[in-house]
Amino acid sequence: MRKGIIERYRAYLPVSQQTPIVTLGEGETPLIEAPRLAQHIHPAMRLFLKYEGVNPTGSFKDRGMTLAISKALEAGSRAVICASTGNTSASAAAYSARAGIRCYVLLPHGKVALGKLTQAVIHGATILQIEGNFDEALQLVRTISEHYPITLVNSLNPYRAEGQKTAAFEICDELGDAPDYHAIPVGNARNIASYWQGYKEYHVQGKTTRLPKMLGFQAEGAAPFIVGHPIPNPETIATAIRIGNPAAWNEAWSAQRESGGLFECVSDEEILEAYRLLATSEGVFAEPACAAPIAGLIKLARAGYFTAPCTVTVTLTGHGLKDPDIALKACHYAPQTIPADYDAVVRALHLG
Ligand code: F0G
């Protein structure tokens, strides 16, 4: 049975025997070697995909949510609230249902993938869509959590970051050491900071001999780390990372600086190309935001960034099935309907 990340990494997490553990068996996600994709990017690269899409609600958010909800319950909270581009709300709704507490969700109207919205609905969250973007929704829920006894479970909640760092532990446990580079999509910027925290903690404990360079990738239209300041109207097809004013601004810069890594951005076209390439060359279906680091690695390799043989891990943060509309559009799928007839099938498949 999957124990979940709290039991697995209890020694590294702020829990006690009194903490009621709310888990859906998150973590222990596959680290998939991707030789075809590596060959495409750089011949001397070993590439590993940390496939977070197979977490219980289909994204990495579950690692932080198991801890945030457990600690909320321990503190006697009966309700939680979050703003979300979709995955946080899906996870918060599921773990709240599991815990038997209320979940309030604020979403940017029309900008949440259908699968993610559906998850919040089925788990019984109270959902409001605001006429504004994620950054505005986050500001609103922060203020509400200050005025009412409702626990904020966005990544400003310190337990979220603690839970999310366990993905870095799993990578090191599996590889036997830290990778040379870790590539990751950046939105509100907590996850890159959490990974860096995880890598550092393992290093201090003597579990690894080195630290990776952290490579953070944003979409061109939502790239505050590239322009160097928050932006008011972020826009990208990768709605998960459609964020202009990242909450973990300082922590993410620290991760970049301390690790000797970088931030880079890629266009929506590059994201969609990498999205299809990942699915067709490796059989891995991840949502569009996850293609940003793949596209970013391709861009860096073309610019001559990787010179020596290296090991690279990429976090694929969410499952592709969350956003089927984009997948069908990206592949220009136009269904062909034919008679239920042997000859018609053979002809249509160009076999005879
Ligand atoms: N990838 C996916 C699939 C996400 O859902 C998010 C964030 C990120 C990457 C970026 O992670 O914010 O820690 O830099 N989604 C949040 C949400 C904002 O509401 O689901 P980050």
Coordinates of C-alpha atoms and ligand atoms in Angstrom, one line a residue:
M1 CA 0.0 0.0 0.0
R2 CA 1.2 3.5 -0.8
K3 CA 1.9 5.2 2.5
G4 CA 1.9 8.8 1.1
I5 CA 4.6 11.3 1.5
I6 CA 4.1 12.1 5.2
E7 CA 4.7 8.6 6.4
R8 CA 7.5 8.1 3.9
Y9 CA 9.4 11.2 4.8
R10 CA 8.1 11.9 8.3
A11 CA 11.6 12.7 9.7
Y12 CA 11.9 15.6 7.3
L13 CA 8.4 17.1 7.8
P14 CA 6.8 19.2 10.5
V15 CA 4.4 16.5 11.9
S16 CA 4.0 14.8 15.2
Q17 CA 2.3 11.6 16.4
Q18 CA -0.7 13.9 17.1
T19 CA -1.0 15.1 13.5
P20 CA -4.0 13.4 11.8
I21 CA -2.7 12.2 8.5
V22 CA -5.0 13.0 5.5
T23 CA -3.6 11.1 2.6
L24 CA -4.6 9.7 -0.7
G25 CA -1.4 7.8 -1.3
E26 CA 0.4 10.7 -3.1
G27 CA 4.1 10.6 -4.1
E28 CA 6.2 7.6 -5.3
T29 CA 5.7 8.9 -8.8
P30 CA 7.7 7.3 -11.6
L31 CA 11.0 8.7 -12.7
I32 CA 11.0 7.8 -16.4
E33 CA 14.1 7.8 -18.5
A34 CA 13.5 9.5 -21.8
P35 CA 16.2 8.4 -24.3
R36 CA 14.5 9.5 -27.5
L37 CA 13.7 13.0 -26.1
A38 CA 17.3 13.2 -24.7
Q39 CA 18.7 12.4 -28.1
H40 CA 16.6 15.1 -29.7
I41 CA 17.7 17.7 -27.1
H42 CA 21.4 16.9 -26.7
P43 CA 23.3 13.6 -27.5
A44 CA 25.3 13.7 -24.3
M45 CA 22.3 14.2 -22.0
R46 CA 20.6 11.6 -19.8
L47 CA 17.0 12.8 -19.3
F48 CA 14.6 11.7 -16.6
L49 CA 10.9 12.7 -16.4
K50 CA 9.4 13.0 -12.9
Y51 CA 5.9 12.2 -13.8
E52 CA 3.8 14.0 -11.2
G53 CA 0.6 13.6 -13.3
V54 CA 0.1 10.2 -11.7
N55 CA -0.5 11.6 -8.2
P56 CA -4.0 11.0 -6.9
T57 CA -5.5 14.2 -8.3
G58 CA -3.2 14.3 -11.3
S59 CA -0.7 16.9 -10.2
F60 CA 2.3 17.6 -7.9
K61 CA -0.1 19.7 -5.7
D62 CA -1.1 16.6 -3.8
R63 CA 2.4 16.5 -2.1
G64 CA 1.8 19.8 -0.4
M65 CA -1.9 19.4 0.1
T66 CA -1.6 16.2 2.2
L67 CA 0.4 18.2 4.6
A68 CA -1.5 21.5 4.4
I69 CA -4.8 19.7 5.1
S70 CA -3.4 17.4 7.8
K71 CA -2.0 20.5 9.6
A72 CA -5.2 22.4 9.1
L73 CA -7.1 19.6 10.7
E74 CA -4.6 19.3 13.6
A75 CA -5.1 23.1 14.2
G76 CA -8.9 22.5 14.4
S77 CA -9.7 24.3 11.1
R78 CA -13.1 23.3 9.5
A79 CA -12.6 25.1 6.2
V80 CA -9.9 25.9 3.6
I81 CA -9.7 28.4 0.8
C82 CA -7.5 28.8 -2.3
A83 CA -7.2 30.7 -5.6
S84 CA -6.1 28.5 -8.4
T85 CA -5.3 28.1 -12.1
G86 CA -6.9 24.7 -11.6
N87 CA -4.6 22.1 -10.0
T88 CA -4.4 23.5 -6.5
S89 CA -8.2 23.7 -6.4
A90 CA -8.6 20.1 -7.7
S91 CA -6.2 18.9 -5.0
A92 CA -7.6 21.1 -2.2
A93 CA -11.1 19.9 -3.0
A94 CA -10.1 16.2 -3.0
Y95 CA -8.1 16.4 0.3
S96 CA -10.8 18.5 2.0
A97 CA -13.4 15.9 1.0
R98 CA -11.2 13.2 2.5
A99 CA -10.8 15.2 5.7
G100 CA -14.5 16.1 5.9
I101 CA -14.0 19.9 5.8
R102 CA -15.3 22.6 3.6
C103 CA -13.3 23.9 0.6
Y104 CA -13.8 27.3 -1.0
V105 CA -12.2 28.0 -4.4
L106 CA -11.7 31.1 -6.5
L107 CA -10.9 30.6 -10.2
P108 CA -10.1 33.0 -13.0
H109 CA -13.2 32.9 -15.2
G110 CA -12.8 30.9 -18.4
K111 CA -9.1 30.1 -17.9
V112 CA -9.2 26.8 -16.0
A113 CA -8.9 23.5 -18.0
L114 CA -12.1 21.6 -17.9
G115 CA -10.7 18.5 -16.2
K116 CA -9.4 20.6 -13.3
L117 CA -12.7 22.5 -12.9
T118 CA -14.6 19.1 -13.0
Q119 CA -12.4 17.8 -10.1
A120 CA -13.3 20.8 -7.9
V121 CA -17.0 20.3 -8.8
I122 CA -17.2 16.5 -8.1
H123 CA -15.4 16.8 -4.8
G124 CA -18.0 19.3 -3.6
A125 CA -16.0 22.5 -3.3
T126 CA -17.8 25.8 -3.3
I127 CA -16.6 27.5 -6.5
L128 CA -16.6 31.1 -7.6
Q129 CA -15.2 32.2 -10.9
I130 CA -13.9 35.8 -10.7
E131 CA -13.8 38.3 -13.6
G132 CA -10.0 38.6 -13.2
N133 CA -6.8 36.6 -13.3
F134 CA -5.1 34.3 -10.8
D135 CA -3.1 37.0 -9.2
E136 CA -6.3 38.9 -8.3
A137 CA -7.9 35.8 -7.0
L138 CA -4.9 35.1 -4.8
Q139 CA -5.1 38.6 -3.3
L140 CA -8.8 38.1 -2.6
V141 CA -8.4 34.7 -0.8
R142 CA -5.4 36.0 1.2
T143 CA -7.6 38.9 2.5
I144 CA -10.5 36.5 3.3
S145 CA -8.3 34.1 5.2
E146 CA -7.2 37.1 7.4
H147 CA -10.7 38.0 8.2
Y148 CA -12.4 34.6 8.7
P149 CA -11.4 31.3 10.3
I150 CA -10.6 29.7 7.0
T151 CA -7.2 28.2 6.3
L152 CA -5.4 29.4 3.2
V153 CA -4.0 26.4 1.3
N154 CA -2.3 28.2 -1.6
S155 CA 1.5 27.8 -1.6
L156 CA 1.8 30.7 0.8
N157 CA 0.8 28.1 3.4
P158 CA 4.2 27.0 4.6
Y159 CA 3.2 23.3 4.8
R160 CA 2.6 23.2 1.0
A161 CA 6.3 23.9 0.4
E162 CA 7.4 21.3 2.9
G163 CA 5.3 18.6 1.2
Q164 CA 6.4 19.6 -2.3
K165 CA 10.1 19.2 -1.4
T166 CA 9.6 15.4 -1.1
A167 CA 9.7 15.1 -4.9
A168 CA 13.4 16.1 -4.8
F169 CA 14.0 13.5 -2.2
E170 CA 12.4 10.8 -4.4
I171 CA 14.6 11.8 -7.3
C172 CA 17.8 11.6 -5.3
D173 CA 16.7 8.3 -3.7
E174 CA 16.1 6.8 -7.1
L175 CA 19.1 8.2 -9.0
G176 CA 21.4 7.6 -6.0
D177 CA 22.5 11.3 -6.2
A178 CA 21.2 14.6 -7.3
P179 CA 21.0 15.3 -11.0
D180 CA 23.3 18.0 -12.7
Y181 CA 20.3 20.1 -13.7
H182 CA 16.7 20.2 -12.7
A183 CA 14.2 21.8 -15.2
I184 CA 10.8 22.9 -14.0
P185 CA 7.8 25.1 -15.1
V186 CA 7.4 28.2 -13.0
G187 CA 4.2 30.0 -12.2
N188 CA 3.6 31.2 -8.7
A189 CA 7.2 29.9 -8.2
R190 CA 6.8 27.8 -5.1
N191 CA 7.7 24.5 -6.6
I192 CA 11.1 25.5 -7.9
A193 CA 11.9 26.8 -4.4
S194 CA 10.5 23.6 -2.8
Y195 CA 12.7 21.4 -5.0
W196 CA 15.7 23.5 -4.1
Q197 CA 14.9 23.2 -0.4
G198 CA 14.6 19.4 -0.8
Y199 CA 17.9 19.1 -2.7
K200 CA 19.7 21.2 -0.1
E201 CA 18.2 19.3 2.8
Y202 CA 19.3 16.0 1.4
H203 CA 22.8 17.4 0.6
V204 CA 23.2 18.6 4.2
Q205 CA 22.2 15.2 5.5
G206 CA 25.0 13.7 3.3
K207 CA 22.5 11.8 1.2
T208 CA 23.9 13.3 -2.0
T209 CA 27.3 14.5 -3.2
R210 CA 26.2 17.4 -5.3
L211 CA 23.4 20.0 -5.9
P212 CA 21.7 20.5 -9.2
K213 CA 21.5 23.8 -11.2
M214 CA 17.8 24.8 -11.1
L215 CA 16.4 25.8 -14.5
G216 CA 13.0 27.6 -14.3
F217 CA 10.9 28.0 -17.4
Q218 CA 8.0 30.4 -18.0
A219 CA 5.7 31.0 -21.0
E220 CA 6.7 34.1 -23.0
G221 CA 3.4 35.9 -22.2
A222 CA 3.6 35.2 -18.5
A223 CA 7.3 35.6 -17.8
P224 CA 7.8 38.0 -14.9
F225 CA 11.2 36.4 -14.0
I226 CA 12.5 37.1 -17.4
V227 CA 11.3 40.7 -17.6
G228 CA 12.4 41.2 -14.0
H229 CA 9.2 42.5 -12.5
P230 CA 5.5 41.4 -12.0
I231 CA 3.3 41.8 -15.1
P232 CA -0.4 42.8 -15.0
N233 CA -1.9 40.8 -17.8
P234 CA -0.2 37.4 -18.2
E235 CA -1.4 35.3 -21.2
T236 CA -0.4 31.8 -22.3
I237 CA -2.0 28.7 -23.6
A238 CA -0.5 26.9 -20.6
T239 CA -3.2 28.2 -18.2
A240 CA -1.6 26.4 -15.2
I241 CA 1.3 29.0 -15.3
R242 CA -0.7 32.0 -16.5
I243 CA 0.6 34.1 -13.5
G244 CA 2.1 37.6 -13.5
N245 CA 2.9 38.2 -9.9
P246 CA 4.5 35.1 -8.4
A247 CA 4.1 34.8 -4.6
A248 CA 7.4 33.0 -4.1
W249 CA 9.4 35.7 -6.0
N250 CA 12.3 36.0 -3.6
E251 CA 12.6 32.2 -2.8
A252 CA 12.6 31.4 -6.5
W253 CA 15.4 33.9 -7.2
S254 CA 17.4 32.5 -4.3
A255 CA 17.0 29.0 -5.8
Q256 CA 18.3 30.3 -9.1
R257 CA 21.2 32.3 -7.6
E258 CA 22.3 29.7 -5.1
S259 CA 22.2 26.8 -7.5
G260 CA 23.9 28.7 -10.4
G261 CA 20.8 28.0 -12.6
L262 CA 18.7 30.3 -14.7
F263 CA 15.2 31.4 -15.8
E264 CA 14.2 31.3 -19.4
C265 CA 11.0 31.6 -21.3
V266 CA 9.5 29.9 -24.3
S267 CA 6.7 30.8 -26.7
D268 CA 3.3 29.1 -26.8
E269 CA 4.3 27.6 -30.2
E270 CA 7.4 26.1 -28.7
I271 CA 5.3 24.8 -25.8
L272 CA 2.9 23.0 -28.1
E273 CA 5.6 21.5 -30.2
A274 CA 7.4 20.1 -27.1
Y275 CA 4.0 18.9 -25.7
R276 CA 3.4 16.8 -28.8
L277 CA 7.0 15.7 -29.0
L278 CA 6.9 14.4 -25.4
A279 CA 3.7 12.5 -26.1
T280 CA 4.7 11.0 -29.4
S281 CA 8.4 10.2 -28.7
E282 CA 8.1 8.9 -25.1
G283 CA 4.4 8.0 -24.6
V284 CA 4.1 10.4 -21.8
F285 CA 1.0 12.7 -21.7
A286 CA 1.5 15.8 -19.6
E287 CA -0.4 19.1 -19.6
P288 CA 0.9 22.0 -21.6
A289 CA 2.7 23.8 -18.7
C290 CA 4.9 20.7 -18.4
A291 CA 6.1 21.2 -21.9
A292 CA 7.7 24.6 -21.0
P293 CA 10.8 23.0 -19.5
I294 CA 11.1 20.5 -22.4
A295 CA 10.9 23.4 -24.9
G296 CA 13.3 25.3 -22.6
L297 CA 15.9 22.5 -22.6
I298 CA 15.6 22.4 -26.4
K299 CA 16.2 26.1 -26.6
L300 CA 19.2 26.0 -24.2
A301 CA 20.8 23.1 -26.0
R302 CA 20.5 24.9 -29.3
A303 CA 22.2 27.9 -27.7
G304 CA 25.1 25.6 -26.7
Y305 CA 24.3 25.7 -22.9
F306 CA 25.0 22.0 -22.4
T307 CA 28.6 21.1 -23.2
A308 CA 29.6 18.1 -21.1
P309 CA 27.6 14.8 -20.5
C310 CA 25.0 15.6 -17.9
T311 CA 22.0 14.2 -16.1
V312 CA 18.8 16.3 -16.3
T313 CA 15.6 15.8 -14.5
V314 CA 12.3 17.5 -15.6
T315 CA 9.2 17.8 -13.4
L316 CA 6.1 17.0 -15.4
T317 CA 3.8 18.7 -13.0
G318 CA 0.3 17.7 -14.2
H319 CA -1.5 15.0 -16.2
G320 CA -2.3 15.6 -19.9
L321 CA -5.9 14.4 -19.4
K322 CA -6.7 17.5 -17.4
D323 CA -6.8 19.6 -20.6
P324 CA -8.0 17.4 -23.5
D325 CA -9.3 20.4 -25.5
I326 CA -5.8 21.7 -26.0
A327 CA -4.5 18.3 -26.9
L328 CA -7.0 17.9 -29.7
K329 CA -6.4 21.4 -31.0
A330 CA -2.6 21.0 -30.8
C331 CA -2.9 17.8 -33.0
H332 CA -5.5 19.4 -35.4
Y333 CA -7.6 16.3 -34.8
A334 CA -10.4 16.1 -37.4
P335 CA -12.3 12.8 -37.0
Q336 CA -12.9 10.8 -40.1
T337 CA -16.2 8.8 -40.1
I338 CA -16.6 5.9 -42.5
P339 CA -19.1 3.1 -43.0
A340 CA -18.7 0.0 -40.8
D341 CA -17.4 -1.9 -43.7
Y342 CA -14.1 -4.0 -44.1
D343 CA -13.2 -2.5 -47.5
A344 CA -13.9 1.0 -46.4
V345 CA -11.6 0.6 -43.4
V346 CA -8.8 -0.9 -45.5
R347 CA -9.1 2.0 -48.0
A348 CA -9.2 4.6 -45.2
L349 CA -6.1 3.2 -43.6
H350 CA -4.4 3.2 -47.0
L351 CA -3.6 -0.5 -46.6
G352 CA -4.8 -1.7 -49.9
Ligands
F0G1 N1 2.6 23.2 -13.5 C1 1.3 23.0 -13.2 C2 0.6 21.9 -13.9 C3 0.7 23.8 -12.3 O1 -0.6 23.6 -12.0 C4 1.4 24.9 -11.7 C5 0.8 25.8 -10.7 C6 2.8 25.0 -12.0 C7 3.3 24.2 -12.9 C8 3.6 26.1 -11.4 O2 4.0 25.8 -10.1 O3 3.1 27.9 -9.1 O4 4.7 26.4 -7.8 O5 5.5 27.7 -9.8 N2 -0.5 25.8 -10.5 C9 -1.1 26.6 -9.4 C10 -2.6 26.2 -9.3 C11 -0.9 28.1 -9.5 O6 -3.4 27.0 -8.9 O7 -2.9 25.1 -9.6 P1 4.4 27.0 -9.1

